[in-house]
Coordinates of C-alpha atoms and ligand atoms in Angstrom, one line a residue:
X26 CA -17.1 3.7 28.7
X27 CA -17.6 4.7 25.1
X28 CA -17.3 3.0 21.7
X29 CA -14.0 4.7 21.2
X30 CA -12.4 3.0 24.2
X31 CA -12.2 -0.3 22.4
X32 CA -8.8 -1.4 21.0
X33 CA -8.8 -3.1 17.7
X34 CA -6.6 -6.2 17.1
X35 CA -6.0 -7.5 13.6
X36 CA -3.8 -10.3 12.3
X37 CA -3.5 -11.4 8.6
X38 CA -3.0 -14.7 6.8
X39 CA -1.8 -13.7 3.4
X40 CA -1.8 -16.2 0.6
X41 CA 0.4 -15.6 -2.4
X42 CA 0.5 -17.8 -5.5
X43 CA 4.1 -18.5 -6.4
X44 CA 5.1 -17.8 -10.0
X45 CA 6.9 -21.1 -10.6
X46 CA 6.3 -22.5 -14.1
X47 CA 4.9 -25.8 -12.8
X48 CA 2.7 -26.8 -9.9
X49 CA 3.9 -27.8 -6.4
X50 CA 3.6 -31.6 -6.7
X51 CA 3.4 -32.3 -10.5
X52 CA 4.6 -30.7 -13.7
X53 CA 1.3 -29.2 -14.9
X54 CA 1.6 -25.5 -15.8
X55 CA 0.5 -22.9 -13.2
X56 CA -0.6 -20.4 -15.8
X57 CA -3.8 -18.5 -15.0
X58 CA -6.9 -19.0 -17.2
X59 CA -7.0 -21.7 -19.8
X60 CA -9.9 -23.9 -20.7
X61 CA -11.2 -25.6 -17.6
X62 CA -9.4 -28.8 -16.6
X63 CA -6.7 -28.6 -19.2
X64 CA -3.8 -27.9 -16.8
X65 CA -4.3 -31.2 -15.0
X66 CA -2.8 -34.6 -14.5
X67 CA -3.4 -37.7 -12.3
X68 CA -1.5 -36.1 -9.4
X69 CA -3.5 -32.8 -9.2
X70 CA -6.7 -34.5 -10.1
X71 CA -6.1 -36.8 -7.1
X72 CA -6.3 -40.1 -8.9
X73 CA -5.7 -43.0 -6.5
X74 CA -2.1 -44.1 -6.4
X75 CA -0.7 -40.9 -8.0
X76 CA 2.3 -39.7 -6.0
X77 CA 3.4 -36.1 -5.3
X78 CA 6.9 -34.9 -5.9
X79 CA 7.9 -31.6 -4.3
X80 CA 8.9 -28.9 -6.8
X81 CA 12.2 -27.5 -5.6
X82 CA 11.6 -24.0 -6.9
X83 CA 8.7 -23.7 -4.4
X84 CA 11.1 -24.3 -1.5
X85 CA 13.5 -21.8 -3.0
X86 CA 10.8 -19.1 -3.5
X87 CA 9.5 -19.6 0.0
X88 CA 13.0 -19.4 1.5
X89 CA 13.5 -16.2 -0.5
X90 CA 10.3 -14.7 0.9
X91 CA 11.4 -15.7 4.4
X92 CA 14.8 -14.1 4.1
X93 CA 13.3 -10.9 2.6
X94 CA 11.0 -10.7 5.7
X95 CA 13.7 -11.3 8.3
X96 CA 12.5 -14.9 9.2
X97 CA 14.5 -17.7 10.6
X98 CA 14.8 -20.5 8.0
X99 CA 14.1 -24.0 9.3
X100 CA 16.9 -26.5 8.4
X101 CA 14.4 -29.3 9.1
X102 CA 10.9 -28.9 7.8
X103 CA 8.1 -31.1 6.4
X104 CA 4.7 -31.3 4.8
X105 CA 1.5 -32.3 6.5
X106 CA -2.0 -33.3 5.4
X107 CA -4.7 -30.9 6.4
X108 CA -7.9 -32.9 6.1
X109 CA -11.2 -31.2 5.0
X110 CA -13.9 -31.8 2.4
X111 CA -14.7 -29.4 -0.3
X112 CA -15.9 -30.2 -3.8
X113 CA -12.9 -28.4 -5.4
X114 CA -10.5 -30.4 -3.3
X115 CA -10.7 -33.9 -4.7
X116 CA -8.1 -35.5 -2.4
X117 CA -10.2 -34.3 0.6
X118 CA -7.0 -33.0 2.1
X119 CA -4.6 -30.2 1.3
X120 CA -0.9 -30.7 1.5
X121 CA 0.3 -27.9 3.7
X122 CA 2.7 -27.5 6.7
X123 CA 1.7 -27.8 10.3
X124 CA 4.3 -27.7 13.0
X125 CA 7.4 -27.3 11.0
X126 CA 6.9 -24.4 8.6
X127 CA 9.8 -23.4 6.4
X128 CA 10.1 -19.9 7.9
X129 CA 9.4 -18.5 11.3
X130 CA 9.7 -15.4 13.5
X131 CA 10.2 -12.6 10.9
X132 CA 9.0 -9.0 10.7
X133 CA 8.4 -6.2 8.2
X134 CA 8.5 -2.5 8.9
X135 CA 5.5 -0.4 7.8
X136 CA 4.8 3.3 7.8
X137 CA 1.9 4.5 10.0
X138 CA 0.7 7.9 10.8
X139 CA 2.7 7.6 14.1
X140 CA 5.9 6.7 12.2
X141 CA 7.5 3.3 11.6
X142 CA 6.2 0.1 13.1
X143 CA 7.4 -3.5 13.1
X144 CA 4.8 -6.1 12.3
X145 CA 5.9 -9.5 13.4
X146 CA 5.5 -12.6 11.2
X147 CA 4.6 -15.8 12.9
X148 CA 5.5 -18.1 10.0
X149 CA 5.6 -18.6 6.3
X150 CA 4.7 -22.0 5.0
X151 CA 4.2 -23.7 1.6
X152 CA 1.0 -25.4 0.5
X153 CA -1.1 -26.2 -2.5
X154 CA -4.0 -24.2 -3.8
X155 CA -7.4 -25.8 -4.3
X156 CA -9.4 -25.9 -7.6
X157 CA -12.3 -23.6 -8.4
X158 CA -16.1 -24.0 -8.4
X159 CA -17.9 -22.1 -11.2
X160 CA -21.6 -21.7 -10.9
X161 CA -23.4 -22.9 -14.0
X162 CA -26.0 -20.3 -14.9
X163 CA -27.6 -22.5 -17.6
X164 CA -27.6 -26.0 -16.2
X165 CA -27.7 -25.0 -12.6
X166 CA -25.3 -26.4 -10.0
X167 CA -21.5 -25.9 -10.0
X168 CA -18.7 -27.0 -12.3
X169 CA -15.3 -28.0 -10.9
X170 CA -12.2 -26.6 -12.6
X171 CA -9.0 -28.2 -11.3
X172 CA -6.5 -25.9 -13.3
X173 CA -5.7 -24.1 -10.0
X174 CA -5.5 -27.3 -7.9
X175 CA -1.8 -27.7 -6.9
X176 CA -0.7 -24.2 -7.8
X177 CA 1.9 -23.4 -5.1
X178 CA 1.1 -21.0 -2.4
X179 CA 3.0 -19.4 0.5
X180 CA 0.9 -18.5 3.5
X181 CA 2.4 -15.6 5.5
X182 CA 0.9 -15.4 8.9
X183 CA 1.3 -12.2 10.9
X184 CA 1.1 -11.9 14.7
X185 CA -1.9 -9.9 15.8
X186 CA 0.1 -6.7 15.7
X187 CA -2.1 -4.5 13.4
X188 CA -4.4 -1.9 15.0
X189 CA -6.4 -0.3 12.3
X190 CA -7.6 -0.6 8.7
X191 CA -4.8 1.8 7.6
X192 CA -2.1 -0.3 9.2
X193 CA -3.5 -3.3 7.5
X194 CA -3.4 -1.6 4.1
X195 CA 0.1 -0.4 4.7
X196 CA 1.2 -3.9 5.8
X197 CA -0.4 -5.6 2.8
X198 CA 1.2 -3.2 0.4
X199 CA 4.5 -3.8 2.0
X200 CA 4.2 -7.6 1.7
X201 CA 3.0 -7.1 -1.9
X202 CA 6.0 -4.9 -2.8
X203 CA 8.5 -7.3 -1.2
X204 CA 7.1 -10.3 -3.1
X205 CA 7.2 -8.3 -6.3
X206 CA 10.8 -7.3 -5.8
X207 CA 12.0 -10.8 -5.1
X208 CA 10.0 -12.0 -8.1
X209 CA 8.3 -15.0 -6.4
X210 CA 4.7 -13.9 -7.1
X211 CA 3.0 -11.6 -9.6
X212 CA 0.7 -10.5 -6.8
X213 CA -2.2 -9.8 -9.2
X214 CA -5.0 -9.3 -6.7
X215 CA -7.8 -9.4 -9.2
X216 CA -6.7 -12.8 -10.4
X217 CA -6.5 -13.9 -6.8
X218 CA -2.7 -14.3 -6.8
X219 CA -2.6 -12.3 -3.6
X220 CA -5.4 -12.6 -1.1
X221 CA -5.8 -12.3 2.7
X222 CA -7.8 -13.8 5.5
X223 CA -8.4 -11.0 7.9
X224 CA -8.8 -11.7 11.6
X225 CA -10.4 -9.0 13.6
X226 CA -11.2 -8.6 17.3
X227 CA -11.9 -5.7 19.7
X228 CA -11.3 -5.5 23.4
X229 CA -11.1 -3.0 26.2
X230 CA -7.4 -2.1 26.9
X231 CA -7.5 -3.4 30.5
X232 CA -8.9 -6.8 29.4
X233 CA -7.4 -9.6 27.4
X234 CA -7.7 -9.8 23.6
X235 CA -11.3 -10.4 22.4
X236 CA -12.6 -13.3 20.4
X237 CA -11.8 -12.9 16.7
X238 CA -13.7 -13.4 13.5
X239 CA -12.1 -14.2 10.3
X240 CA -13.0 -12.8 6.8
X241 CA -11.7 -15.1 4.1
X242 CA -10.1 -14.5 0.7
X243 CA -10.2 -10.8 0.5
X244 CA -8.5 -9.5 -2.6
X245 CA -8.9 -5.8 -2.9
X246 CA -7.6 -3.0 -0.7
X247 CA -10.9 -1.2 -0.8
X248 CA -12.9 -4.2 0.3
X249 CA -10.4 -5.0 3.1
X250 CA -10.7 -1.5 4.5
X251 CA -14.5 -1.5 4.2
X252 CA -14.8 -5.0 5.7
X253 CA -12.6 -4.2 8.7
X254 CA -14.4 -0.9 9.4
X255 CA -17.8 -2.7 9.2
X256 CA -16.6 -5.6 11.4
X257 CA -15.2 -3.3 14.1
X258 CA -18.5 -1.5 14.4
X259 CA -20.5 -4.7 14.4
X260 CA -18.4 -6.3 17.1
X261 CA -18.6 -3.2 19.3
X262 CA -22.4 -3.1 18.8
X263 CA -22.7 -6.7 20.0
X264 CA -20.5 -6.1 23.0
X265 CA -22.2 -2.9 24.0
X266 CA -25.5 -4.7 23.8
X267 CA -24.1 -7.1 26.4
X268 CA -23.6 -9.9 23.8
X269 CA -20.7 -12.2 23.0
X270 CA -18.6 -12.5 19.9
X271 CA -18.7 -15.9 18.4
X272 CA -15.5 -17.2 16.8
X273 CA -16.6 -17.7 13.2
X274 CA -15.6 -17.5 9.6
X275 CA -17.3 -14.6 7.8
X276 CA -17.9 -13.7 4.2
X277 CA -17.7 -10.0 3.2
X278 CA -20.3 -8.9 0.7
X279 CA -19.1 -5.9 -1.3
X280 CA -22.6 -5.1 -2.6
X281 CA -24.5 -4.9 0.7
X282 CA -21.3 -3.7 2.6
X283 CA -21.9 -6.3 5.4
X284 CA -20.3 -9.5 6.7
X285 CA -22.2 -12.8 6.8
X286 CA -21.5 -15.9 8.8
X287 CA -20.2 -18.8 6.7
X288 CA -19.4 -21.4 9.4
X289 CA -18.2 -21.8 13.0
X290 CA -14.5 -21.4 13.2
X291 CA -12.7 -24.7 13.1
X292 CA -9.6 -25.4 15.3
X293 CA -6.4 -26.9 14.2
X294 CA -7.4 -30.2 15.7
X295 CA -10.5 -30.4 13.5
X296 CA -8.2 -30.8 10.5
X297 CA -6.6 -33.9 11.9
X298 CA -3.2 -32.8 10.6
X299 CA -0.7 -35.6 10.1
X300 CA 2.7 -35.8 8.4
X301 CA 2.4 -36.4 4.6
X302 CA 3.5 -40.0 4.2
X303 CA 4.2 -39.6 0.4
X304 CA 6.8 -36.9 0.8
X305 CA 10.2 -36.9 2.5
X306 CA 11.3 -34.3 5.1
X307 CA 12.7 -31.0 3.7
X308 CA 16.3 -30.7 5.0
X309 CA 18.1 -27.5 4.0
X310 CA 21.9 -27.1 4.2
X311 CA 23.6 -23.9 5.2
X312 CA 25.1 -23.6 1.7
X313 CA 21.6 -23.9 0.1
X314 CA 20.3 -21.1 2.3
X315 CA 23.4 -18.9 1.8
X316 CA 23.1 -19.3 -2.0
X317 CA 19.5 -18.1 -1.9
X318 CA 20.5 -15.2 0.3
X319 CA 23.0 -14.1 -2.3
X320 CA 20.4 -13.9 -5.0
X321 CA 18.2 -11.5 -3.1
X322 CA 17.8 -8.2 -5.0
X323 CA 17.8 -4.7 -3.6
X324 CA 14.6 -4.3 -1.6
X325 CA 12.2 -1.3 -1.7
X326 CA 13.6 0.4 1.5
X327 CA 17.1 0.5 0.1
X328 CA 16.0 1.7 -3.3
X329 CA 14.1 4.4 -1.6
X330 CA 17.1 5.6 0.3
X331 CA 19.1 5.7 -2.9
X332 CA 16.5 7.7 -4.7
X333 CA 16.5 10.3 -1.9
X334 CA 20.3 10.7 -2.0
X335 CA 21.2 10.1 -5.6
X336 CA 18.2 11.8 -7.3
X337 CA 17.0 14.0 -4.6
X338 CA 13.4 12.8 -4.9
X339 CA 11.0 13.9 -2.2
X340 CA 10.2 11.2 0.5
X341 CA 6.6 11.0 -0.8
X342 CA 7.5 10.5 -4.4
X343 CA 10.3 8.0 -3.6
X344 CA 7.7 6.1 -1.5
X345 CA 5.2 5.9 -4.3
X346 CA 7.8 4.9 -6.9
X347 CA 9.6 2.2 -4.9
X348 CA 6.4 0.7 -3.5
X349 CA 6.0 -0.9 -6.9
X350 CA 8.9 -2.8 -8.4
X351 CA 7.4 -2.2 -11.8
X352 CA 7.3 1.6 -11.4
X353 CA 10.7 1.6 -9.8
X354 CA 12.2 -0.5 -12.7
X355 CA 10.4 1.8 -15.2
X356 CA 11.9 4.9 -13.4
X357 CA 15.5 3.4 -13.5
X358 CA 15.4 2.3 -17.1
X359 CA 13.9 5.6 -18.3
X360 CA 16.6 7.7 -16.6
X361 CA 19.3 5.5 -18.1
X362 CA 18.0 6.7 -21.5
X363 CA 17.3 10.4 -20.8
X364 CA 19.4 11.2 -17.7
X365 CA 16.6 13.4 -16.3
X366 CA 15.4 11.8 -13.0
X367 CA 13.3 14.9 -12.0
X368 CA 11.3 14.8 -15.2
X369 CA 10.8 11.0 -15.2
X370 CA 9.7 11.3 -11.6
X371 CA 7.1 13.9 -12.5
X372 CA 5.7 11.8 -15.4
X373 CA 5.4 8.8 -13.1
X374 CA 3.9 10.6 -10.1
X375 CA 1.5 12.7 -12.1
X376 CA 0.3 11.6 -15.5
X377 CA 1.2 7.9 -15.4
X378 CA -0.3 7.5 -11.9
X379 CA -3.4 9.3 -12.9
X380 CA -3.9 7.1 -16.0
X381 CA -3.3 4.0 -13.8
X382 CA -5.9 5.2 -11.4
X383 CA -8.5 6.2 -14.0
X384 CA -8.2 2.9 -15.8
X385 CA -7.8 0.8 -12.6
X386 CA -4.6 -0.6 -14.0
X387 CA -1.8 -2.2 -11.9
X388 CA 1.8 -0.9 -12.6
X389 CA 2.7 -4.4 -13.8
X390 CA 0.3 -3.9 -16.8
X391 CA 1.9 -0.7 -18.1
X392 CA 2.3 -1.5 -21.7
X393 CA 5.3 0.7 -22.6
X394 CA 8.9 0.4 -21.4
X395 CA 11.5 2.7 -19.8
X396 CA 13.2 3.2 -23.2
X397 CA 10.0 4.7 -24.6
X398 CA 9.4 6.8 -21.6
X399 CA 13.0 8.0 -21.6
X400 CA 12.7 9.0 -25.3
X401 CA 9.5 11.0 -24.6
X402 CA 11.4 13.0 -22.0
X403 CA 14.3 13.6 -24.5
X404 CA 11.8 14.9 -27.1
X405 CA 10.5 17.4 -24.6
X406 CA 13.9 18.4 -23.3
X407 CA 15.3 19.1 -26.7
X408 CA 12.3 21.1 -27.8
X409 CA 11.0 18.8 -30.4
X410 CA 7.6 18.7 -28.7
X411 CA 5.9 20.7 -26.0
X412 CA 4.9 19.1 -22.7
X413 CA 1.3 19.3 -23.6
X414 CA 2.0 17.2 -26.7
X415 CA 4.0 15.0 -24.4
X416 CA 0.8 14.2 -22.6
X417 CA -0.8 13.1 -25.8
X418 CA 2.2 11.0 -26.7
X419 CA 1.9 9.3 -23.3
X420 CA -1.7 8.5 -24.0
X421 CA -0.6 6.9 -27.3
X422 CA 2.0 4.9 -25.4
X423 CA -0.7 3.5 -23.2
X424 CA -2.9 2.8 -26.2
X425 CA -0.4 1.3 -28.6
X426 CA 3.2 1.4 -27.4
X427 CA 5.8 2.4 -30.0
X428 CA 8.8 4.7 -30.4
X429 CA 7.7 8.2 -29.4
X430 CA 9.5 9.6 -32.4
X431 CA 7.4 7.5 -34.7
X432 CA 4.3 8.7 -32.9
X433 CA 4.9 12.4 -33.3
X434 CA 5.9 11.9 -37.0
X435 CA 2.9 9.8 -37.7
X436 CA 0.6 12.4 -35.9
X437 CA 2.4 15.5 -37.2
X438 CA 3.0 16.7 -33.6
X439 CA 6.4 18.2 -34.1
X440 CA 6.7 21.5 -32.3
X441 CA 6.6 24.6 -34.4
X442 CA 9.8 26.5 -33.5
X443 CA 10.3 28.3 -36.7
X444 CA 10.5 32.0 -36.0
X445 CA 8.6 33.0 -39.2
X446 CA 5.8 30.5 -38.5
X447 CA 5.5 31.6 -34.9
X448 CA 5.4 35.2 -35.9
X449 CA 2.6 34.5 -38.4
X450 CA 0.5 32.8 -35.7
X451 CA 1.2 35.7 -33.2
X452 CA 0.0 38.3 -35.7
X453 CA -3.1 36.3 -36.6
X454 CA -4.1 35.9 -32.9
X455 CA -3.4 39.6 -32.1
X456 CA -5.6 40.7 -35.0
X457 CA -8.4 38.6 -33.8
X458 CA -8.2 39.8 -30.2
X459 CA -8.0 43.6 -30.1
X460 CA -9.7 43.6 -26.6
X461 CA -6.8 41.6 -25.2
X462 CA -4.3 44.1 -26.6
X463 CA -6.2 46.9 -24.9
X464 CA -6.4 44.9 -21.6
X465 CA -2.7 44.3 -21.6
X466 CA -1.9 47.9 -22.2
X467 CA -4.2 48.8 -19.3
X468 CA -2.0 46.6 -17.1
X469 CA -3.9 43.4 -17.1
X470 CA -1.0 40.9 -17.5
X471 CA -3.4 38.0 -17.7
X472 CA -4.2 39.0 -21.2
X473 CA -0.8 37.6 -22.3
X474 CA -1.6 34.2 -21.0
X475 CA -4.9 34.3 -22.8
X476 CA -3.2 35.2 -26.1
X477 CA -0.7 32.4 -25.7
X478 CA -3.5 30.0 -24.9
X479 CA -5.3 31.0 -28.1
X480 CA -2.1 30.5 -30.2
X481 CA -1.7 27.0 -28.6
X482 CA -5.3 26.2 -29.5
X483 CA -4.8 27.4 -33.0
X484 CA -1.8 25.2 -33.5
X485 CA -3.2 22.3 -31.5
X486 CA -0.5 22.6 -28.9
X487 CA 2.3 22.4 -31.4
X488 CA 3.7 26.0 -31.1
X489 CA 6.8 26.4 -28.9
X490 CA 5.2 28.1 -25.8
X491 CA 8.4 29.9 -24.8
X492 CA 8.8 31.5 -28.3
X493 CA 5.1 32.5 -28.3
X494 CA 5.5 34.2 -25.0
X495 CA 8.5 36.2 -26.1
X496 CA 7.1 37.2 -29.4
X497 CA 3.7 38.3 -28.0
X498 CA 5.5 40.4 -25.4
X499 CA 7.6 42.0 -28.1
X500 CA 4.6 42.8 -30.2
X501 CA 2.5 44.1 -27.3
X502 CA 5.2 46.4 -26.1
X503 CA 5.5 48.0 -29.5
Ligands
LIG622 P1 -5.9 -20.2 12.4 O1 -4.7 -20.8 11.6 O2 -6.7 -21.2 13.1 O3 -6.7 -19.3 11.6 P2 -3.9 -18.8 14.1 O4 -3.7 -18.9 15.6 O5 -2.8 -19.3 13.2 O6 -5.3 -19.5 13.7 O7 -4.2 -17.3 13.8 C1 -4.5 -16.8 12.6 C2 -4.4 -15.3 12.6 O8 -5.2 -14.7 13.6 C3 -3.0 -14.8 12.8 O9 -2.7 -13.9 11.8 C4 -3.1 -14.1 14.2 O10 -2.3 -12.9 14.2 C5 -4.6 -13.7 14.2 N1 -5.1 -13.5 15.6 C6 -4.9 -14.3 16.6 N2 -5.6 -13.9 17.7 C7 -6.2 -12.8 17.3 C8 -7.1 -11.9 18.0 N3 -7.5 -12.0 19.2 N4 -7.6 -10.8 17.2 C9 -7.3 -10.7 16.0 N5 -6.5 -11.5 15.3 C10 -5.9 -12.5 16.0
LIG623 MG1 -7.0 -18.9 9.6
LIG624 ZN1 -0.9 -32.0 -12.4

């Protein structure tokens, strides 16, 4: 029996903050940031006697998420109190859902290295977020900020169907992309709008599932992958040494690259769930659900198929673009302007993706719009600028978005396509490089590329490269 004979079992509980304007049980704003304790009222501060009122948008958004992930929608659902103590939870209970969640038994399809795979969803329920504790570096101790208390969440619980860190990443990206498409969450992971509790266990295939540990509140793909890989190895080590895995809640530490025990795992009964007495049951009519169904937009998979057929994108490119609603919207609005899907595709896949990676920016934060990207493509297509100037215009669009035409006027980047002017440059470069002329005549074609490169350098990328090529050839053949 070797280490490789263990099978890995993973299930995720994903929390997504809903992008409703107001909180789940009061009318305080959900907006991120703000001075501590300014987005609060008696309800979300848990003053005695304050009563919650369920925000209908929260139900709508959760049902939308359920429909987009193939769930059954409960006609009869309710809220429950989940009792626990934490300093950022002033009520000492969280209003959540216990035995009657809004959505159940769904699935999403993910891409794995062995093809497509269905990941089953156990449930999606609604609940309120807790506040935040900020450590006070000056005074010591912790300060409570209740701005986040009562921000609506959906919790999406998967069945233990995931088998590796790669599958988890693929699943998490799929959920993120669906939630973005249906516009129920901004899914900003750095701000904690999307975070996951990751449950991991290992077992030998002929034996039942092993005991799981749970890593709480993971909010970056990289940490999730590292944490899972670490935890798998740790559990196998324990078992190979003849030990036993304790069911516990762990904290992943990105700096040391290790998991640490936070507390023994609690069971549902420890929370003493009971029906929330201050709220009525949630009864949904067929008509209500049908109406929400009708508002569902086109989802990533269907957009992808359309891109393959209508625009003949490669499967890989279509996957990258449609994975993000923002990239996909950018793509569609840019091609409406320039009618050149191939070129817009290339800009998004290469230069735009590179800049996003380098600056660790999410597509949602791209500062320019499809109209501006489309105009950039037109300027290249009609020869006003070269594609190397195009790259500089793109950088400007990231820096300070404005009309690409204004950018090139302002910077004096218009392409030199005047025959006389090109000729002048060609002659100047030839004069300065007699060795290249000799090389070319001796059959070294590379010399031509070098000369064109020199001319581009001389003109700071503004000369029309096609004209340069032709004119150099003409002169060299004389
Ligand atoms: P709780 O709400 O107490 O955390 P659940 O039974 O709802 O417990 O399960 C939480 C998550 O743990 C689910 O996503 C489920 O898929 C996952 N899970 C359950 N059993 C295992 C296991 N043996 N190994 C890994 N994950 C598991
Ligand atoms: Mg859990
Ligand atoms: Zn409030």
